[in-house]
Amino acid sequence: MKDAVCVTPEQTLAAAARILKRENIGCLPVCQDDTVLGMITDRDIAMRGVADGFDSNVMKVSDVMSLDIIRCGEDDTVESAVLTMHAAHVQRLAVTNADGHLVGVISISDVEGGASERRPYEVVFYREILGNAGMPHHSELMRVAVAQGTKQEAVEAAIAQFEKAQQVSNWATVATGYDVVTMSVDADGRHLENLECTSERDARIRPRARTLWEEAGAPEGREVQFWEQAANEVDANRRPANDAH
């Protein structure tokens, strides 16, 4: 994180706009004695101030700031902060300590470290279901960004976060599987993403599920039943002989 640049509620919109321009950022925490009271963005200034014909040299930050503060704790993980930013569709978060006092600001660019150091992995958890035509598709449940470590370490960290978010002890009770997106940057600075599907099991289940569905007369609304039946058959067939008893 970086040191926070703040405005006070009593500063004018013009003053806030100058700070945004100087720092080349889109939003500012609004603070009083290190306590975050709200946030103000360039859009707030443009749409709720200037566009309505108010004088930006007179109107106060407190008149247009948002009281819905998007923040994270200083002890939160980087991955948690990224998830918060993605969920809220924001680029920056106020970072507060246990007492709620502002200690810094973190942004997507800080996390990704610029073009040459994007976070290397995203783990996408999904549940696979069959559509009305018996064709399977993935329903994404959660996407977890992992900033560092090996791919296996990234998967383990993502599973831990997914289980915590879903409040389950085993991710497989909620999700059918997960895919791993490896991120990199080539010599020309272009962002590359390589999707590794963890679908060997799915590839075995899919045709069997379709067969079961067709044999049953292609009924609607029972896709999950056929998928789970096929999955049980596939898992039983893949089980080692000494585990069958």
CSV table of C-alpha atoms in Angstrom, one decimal:
chain,number,residue,atom,x,y,z
A,1,MET,CA,0.0,0.0,0.0
A,2,LYS,CA,1.0,3.7,-0.3
A,3,ASP,CA,0.6,6.6,2.0
A,4,ALA,CA,-2.9,8.0,1.7
A,5,VAL,CA,-3.7,11.3,0.1
A,6,CYS,CA,-6.9,12.7,1.7
A,7,VAL,CA,-9.2,15.6,1.7
A,8,THR,CA,-11.3,17.0,4.6
A,9,PRO,CA,-15.1,17.4,4.4
A,10,GLU,CA,-14.7,21.2,4.5
A,11,GLN,CA,-12.4,21.5,1.5
A,12,THR,CA,-13.9,22.7,-1.7
A,13,LEU,CA,-14.6,20.6,-4.8
A,14,ALA,CA,-12.1,22.7,-6.7
A,15,ALA,CA,-9.4,21.9,-4.1
A,16,ALA,CA,-10.3,18.2,-4.3
A,17,ALA,CA,-10.2,18.3,-8.1
A,18,ARG,CA,-6.7,19.8,-8.1
A,19,ILE,CA,-5.5,17.0,-5.8
A,20,LEU,CA,-7.0,14.3,-8.0
A,21,LYS,CA,-5.3,15.9,-11.0
A,22,ARG,CA,-1.9,16.3,-9.2
A,23,GLU,CA,-1.9,12.7,-8.0
A,24,ASN,CA,-3.4,11.3,-11.2
A,25,ILE,CA,-6.0,9.3,-9.4
A,26,GLY,CA,-9.8,9.0,-9.5
A,27,CYS,CA,-10.9,9.0,-5.9
A,28,LEU,CA,-9.9,10.3,-2.5
A,29,PRO,CA,-10.7,9.3,1.1
A,30,VAL,CA,-12.4,12.0,3.0
A,31,CYS,CA,-10.9,12.1,6.5
A,32,GLN,CA,-11.1,13.9,9.8
A,33,ASP,CA,-8.4,13.2,12.3
A,34,ASP,CA,-7.3,10.0,10.5
A,35,THR,CA,-10.8,8.6,10.5
A,36,VAL,CA,-12.3,7.9,7.1
A,37,LEU,CA,-15.7,9.5,6.8
A,38,GLY,CA,-16.4,8.8,3.1
A,39,MET,CA,-15.0,8.9,-0.4
A,40,ILE,CA,-15.1,11.4,-3.2
A,41,THR,CA,-14.4,10.6,-6.9
A,42,ASP,CA,-13.9,12.6,-10.0
A,43,ARG,CA,-17.3,11.5,-11.1
A,44,ASP,CA,-18.9,12.9,-7.9
A,45,ILE,CA,-17.3,16.3,-8.6
A,46,ALA,CA,-18.4,16.2,-12.3
A,47,MET,CA,-21.9,14.8,-11.9
A,48,ARG,CA,-23.0,16.0,-8.5
A,49,GLY,CA,-21.3,19.3,-8.5
A,50,VAL,CA,-20.3,20.9,-11.7
A,51,ALA,CA,-22.9,19.3,-13.9
A,52,ASP,CA,-25.7,20.7,-11.6
A,53,GLY,CA,-24.3,24.2,-12.0
A,54,PHE,CA,-22.8,24.6,-8.5
A,55,ASP,CA,-19.7,26.7,-8.0
A,56,SER,CA,-16.8,24.2,-7.3
A,57,ASN,CA,-14.9,27.0,-5.4
A,58,VAL,CA,-17.8,27.2,-2.9
A,59,MET,CA,-19.3,23.7,-2.8
A,60,LYS,CA,-17.8,21.5,-0.1
A,61,VAL,CA,-16.5,17.9,-0.3
A,62,SER,CA,-19.1,17.0,2.3
A,63,ASP,CA,-21.9,18.0,0.0
A,64,VAL,CA,-21.1,15.3,-2.6
A,65,MET,CA,-19.0,12.6,-1.0
A,66,SER,CA,-20.2,9.1,-0.7
A,67,LEU,CA,-20.7,7.6,2.8
A,68,ASP,CA,-20.4,4.1,1.5
A,69,ILE,CA,-16.7,3.5,2.3
A,70,ILE,CA,-15.0,0.7,0.4
A,71,ARG,CA,-12.0,-0.4,2.6
A,72,CYS,CA,-9.8,-3.3,3.7
A,73,GLY,CA,-7.8,-3.9,6.9
A,74,GLU,CA,-4.1,-3.6,7.0
A,75,ASP,CA,-3.8,-7.2,8.0
A,76,ASP,CA,-5.9,-8.5,5.1
A,77,THR,CA,-4.3,-10.5,2.4
A,78,VAL,CA,-3.6,-9.0,-1.0
A,79,GLU,CA,-5.9,-11.5,-2.6
A,80,SER,CA,-8.7,-10.4,-0.3
A,81,ALA,CA,-8.2,-6.8,-1.2
A,82,VAL,CA,-8.3,-7.7,-4.9
A,83,LEU,CA,-11.6,-9.5,-4.4
A,84,THR,CA,-13.0,-6.5,-2.6
A,85,MET,CA,-12.0,-4.2,-5.5
A,86,HIS,CA,-13.4,-6.5,-8.1
A,87,ALA,CA,-16.7,-7.0,-6.3
A,88,ALA,CA,-17.2,-3.3,-5.8
A,89,HIS,CA,-15.9,-2.3,-9.3
A,90,VAL,CA,-13.3,0.1,-7.8
A,91,GLN,CA,-9.6,0.6,-8.5
A,92,ARG,CA,-8.6,1.8,-5.0
A,93,LEU,CA,-9.3,0.9,-1.4
A,94,ALA,CA,-8.8,2.8,1.8
A,95,VAL,CA,-6.7,0.7,4.3
A,96,THR,CA,-7.6,1.0,7.9
A,97,ASN,CA,-6.2,-0.4,11.2
A,98,ALA,CA,-8.1,-2.1,13.9
A,99,ASP,CA,-9.3,1.2,15.3
A,100,GLY,CA,-10.7,2.3,12.0
A,101,HIS,CA,-8.0,4.9,11.3
A,102,LEU,CA,-6.7,5.4,7.8
A,103,VAL,CA,-3.1,4.0,7.4
A,104,GLY,CA,-2.8,4.0,3.6
A,105,VAL,CA,-4.4,3.3,0.2
A,106,ILE,CA,-4.0,0.3,-2.1
A,107,SER,CA,-4.8,0.2,-5.8
A,108,ILE,CA,-5.1,-2.4,-8.5
A,109,SER,CA,-2.0,-1.1,-10.1
A,110,ASP,CA,-0.1,-1.5,-6.8
A,111,VAL,CA,-1.2,-5.1,-6.6
A,112,GLU,CA,-0.4,-5.9,-10.2
A,113,GLY,CA,2.9,-4.1,-10.0
A,114,GLY,CA,2.5,-2.7,-13.5
A,115,ALA,CA,2.5,-4.5,-16.8
A,116,SER,CA,5.6,-6.6,-16.1
A,117,GLU,CA,4.3,-8.1,-12.8
A,118,ARG,CA,0.6,-8.9,-13.1
A,119,ARG,CA,-0.7,-11.3,-10.5
A,120,PRO,CA,0.1,-14.6,-12.1
A,121,TYR,CA,-2.9,-16.7,-11.3
A,122,GLU,CA,-6.7,-16.7,-11.1
A,123,VAL,CA,-8.6,-19.8,-10.0
A,124,VAL,CA,-12.1,-20.0,-11.3
A,125,PHE,CA,-14.5,-22.2,-9.3
A,126,TYR,CA,-17.6,-23.4,-11.2
A,127,ARG,CA,-20.5,-25.7,-11.1
A,128,GLU,CA,-21.3,-27.6,-14.3
A,129,ILE,CA,-24.9,-28.1,-15.2
A,130,LEU,CA,-26.7,-29.4,-18.3
A,131,GLY,CA,-28.9,-27.1,-20.3
A,132,ASN,CA,-32.3,-28.0,-21.8
A,133,ALA,CA,-30.5,-29.6,-24.8
A,134,GLY,CA,-28.4,-31.8,-22.6
A,135,MET,CA,-25.3,-29.7,-23.3
A,136,PRO,CA,-23.2,-28.8,-20.2
A,137,HIS,CA,-22.0,-25.4,-19.4
A,138,HIS,CA,-20.0,-23.8,-16.5
A,139,SER,CA,-21.8,-21.6,-14.0
A,140,GLU,CA,-19.0,-19.5,-12.4
A,141,LEU,CA,-19.3,-19.4,-8.6
A,142,MET,CA,-16.2,-17.5,-7.6
A,143,ARG,CA,-12.9,-16.2,-9.1
A,144,VAL,CA,-9.9,-15.9,-6.8
A,145,ALA,CA,-6.8,-13.9,-7.7
A,146,VAL,CA,-3.5,-15.1,-6.3
A,147,ALA,CA,-0.6,-12.8,-6.4
A,148,GLN,CA,2.4,-15.1,-5.9
A,149,GLY,CA,3.7,-18.6,-5.3
A,150,THR,CA,3.7,-21.7,-7.5
A,151,LYS,CA,0.6,-22.9,-9.3
A,152,GLN,CA,-0.1,-25.5,-6.7
A,153,GLU,CA,0.3,-23.0,-3.9
A,154,ALA,CA,-2.0,-20.7,-5.8
A,155,VAL,CA,-4.6,-23.4,-6.1
A,156,GLU,CA,-4.3,-24.3,-2.4
A,157,ALA,CA,-4.6,-20.6,-1.4
A,158,ALA,CA,-7.6,-20.2,-3.6
A,159,ILE,CA,-9.4,-23.3,-2.3
A,160,ALA,CA,-8.9,-22.0,1.3
A,161,GLN,CA,-10.4,-18.6,0.3
A,162,PHE,CA,-13.3,-20.3,-1.5
A,163,GLU,CA,-14.1,-22.6,1.4
A,164,LYS,CA,-14.0,-19.7,3.8
A,165,ALA,CA,-16.3,-17.6,1.6
A,166,GLN,CA,-18.7,-20.4,1.0
A,167,GLN,CA,-18.5,-21.6,4.6
A,168,VAL,CA,-17.8,-25.2,3.7
A,169,SER,CA,-15.1,-27.6,4.8
A,170,ASN,CA,-14.7,-29.1,1.3
A,171,TRP,CA,-14.9,-27.0,-1.8
A,172,ALA,CA,-16.1,-30.0,-3.9
A,173,THR,CA,-19.4,-30.0,-2.0
A,174,VAL,CA,-20.3,-26.7,-3.7
A,175,ALA,CA,-18.3,-26.6,-6.9
A,176,THR,CA,-17.9,-29.2,-9.7
A,177,GLY,CA,-14.4,-28.1,-10.4
A,178,TYR,CA,-12.0,-25.2,-11.0
A,179,ASP,CA,-10.0,-23.8,-13.9
A,180,VAL,CA,-6.6,-22.0,-13.5
A,181,VAL,CA,-5.8,-18.9,-15.5
A,182,THR,CA,-2.1,-18.2,-15.7
A,183,MET,CA,-1.2,-14.6,-16.5
A,184,SER,CA,1.9,-13.3,-18.1
A,185,VAL,CA,3.3,-10.5,-20.2
A,186,ASP,CA,5.2,-11.0,-23.4
A,187,ALA,CA,8.2,-9.2,-24.8
A,188,ASP,CA,5.9,-6.6,-26.4
A,189,GLY,CA,4.1,-5.8,-23.1
A,190,ARG,CA,0.9,-7.6,-24.1
A,191,HIS,CA,-1.0,-9.4,-21.4
A,192,LEU,CA,-1.4,-13.1,-22.0
A,193,GLU,CA,-3.8,-15.5,-20.3
A,194,ASN,CA,-3.6,-19.3,-20.5
A,195,LEU,CA,-6.6,-21.2,-19.3
A,196,GLU,CA,-5.9,-24.7,-17.9
A,197,CYS,CA,-9.1,-26.6,-17.6
A,198,THR,CA,-9.3,-29.1,-14.8
A,199,SER,CA,-11.8,-31.1,-16.8
A,200,GLU,CA,-10.4,-34.6,-17.3
A,201,ARG,CA,-13.1,-35.9,-15.0
A,202,ASP,CA,-15.7,-33.7,-16.7
A,203,ALA,CA,-14.7,-35.0,-20.1
A,204,ARG,CA,-15.6,-38.5,-18.9
A,205,ILE,CA,-18.8,-37.4,-17.2
A,206,ARG,CA,-20.3,-35.3,-20.0
A,207,PRO,CA,-21.0,-38.0,-22.6
A,208,ARG,CA,-22.4,-40.4,-20.0
A,209,ALA,CA,-24.7,-37.7,-18.6
A,210,ARG,CA,-26.0,-37.0,-22.1
A,211,THR,CA,-26.6,-40.7,-22.7
A,212,LEU,CA,-28.6,-41.0,-19.4
A,213,TRP,CA,-30.6,-37.9,-20.3
A,214,GLU,CA,-31.4,-39.2,-23.8
A,215,GLU,CA,-32.3,-42.7,-22.4
A,216,ALA,CA,-34.7,-41.0,-20.0
A,217,GLY,CA,-36.5,-39.2,-22.9
A,218,ALA,CA,-34.7,-35.9,-22.6
A,219,PRO,CA,-36.8,-34.5,-19.7
A,220,GLU,CA,-36.4,-30.9,-18.7
A,221,GLY,CA,-35.3,-29.8,-15.2
A,222,ARG,CA,-33.4,-33.0,-14.3
A,223,GLU,CA,-30.0,-32.1,-15.7
A,224,VAL,CA,-28.3,-32.0,-12.3
A,225,GLN,CA,-29.7,-35.5,-11.5
A,226,PHE,CA,-28.2,-37.0,-14.6
A,227,TRP,CA,-24.9,-35.2,-14.2
A,228,GLU,CA,-24.5,-36.5,-10.6
A,229,GLN,CA,-25.5,-40.0,-11.6
A,230,ALA,CA,-22.9,-40.0,-14.3
A,231,ALA,CA,-20.3,-38.5,-12.0
A,232,ASN,CA,-20.9,-41.3,-9.5
A,233,GLU,CA,-20.4,-43.9,-12.2
A,234,VAL,CA,-17.3,-42.3,-13.5
A,235,ASP,CA,-15.8,-41.9,-10.0
A,236,ALA,CA,-16.6,-45.6,-9.2
A,237,ASN,CA,-14.9,-46.8,-12.4
A,238,ARG,CA,-11.8,-44.7,-11.7
A,239,ARG,CA,-11.5,-46.0,-8.2
A,240,PRO,CA,-8.6,-48.4,-7.7
A,241,ALA,CA,-9.6,-52.0,-7.4
A,242,ASN,CA,-8.3,-52.3,-3.8
A,243,ASP,CA,-10.6,-49.4,-2.9
A,244,ALA,CA,-13.7,-51.0,-4.3
A,245,HIS,CA,-14.2,-53.3,-1.2
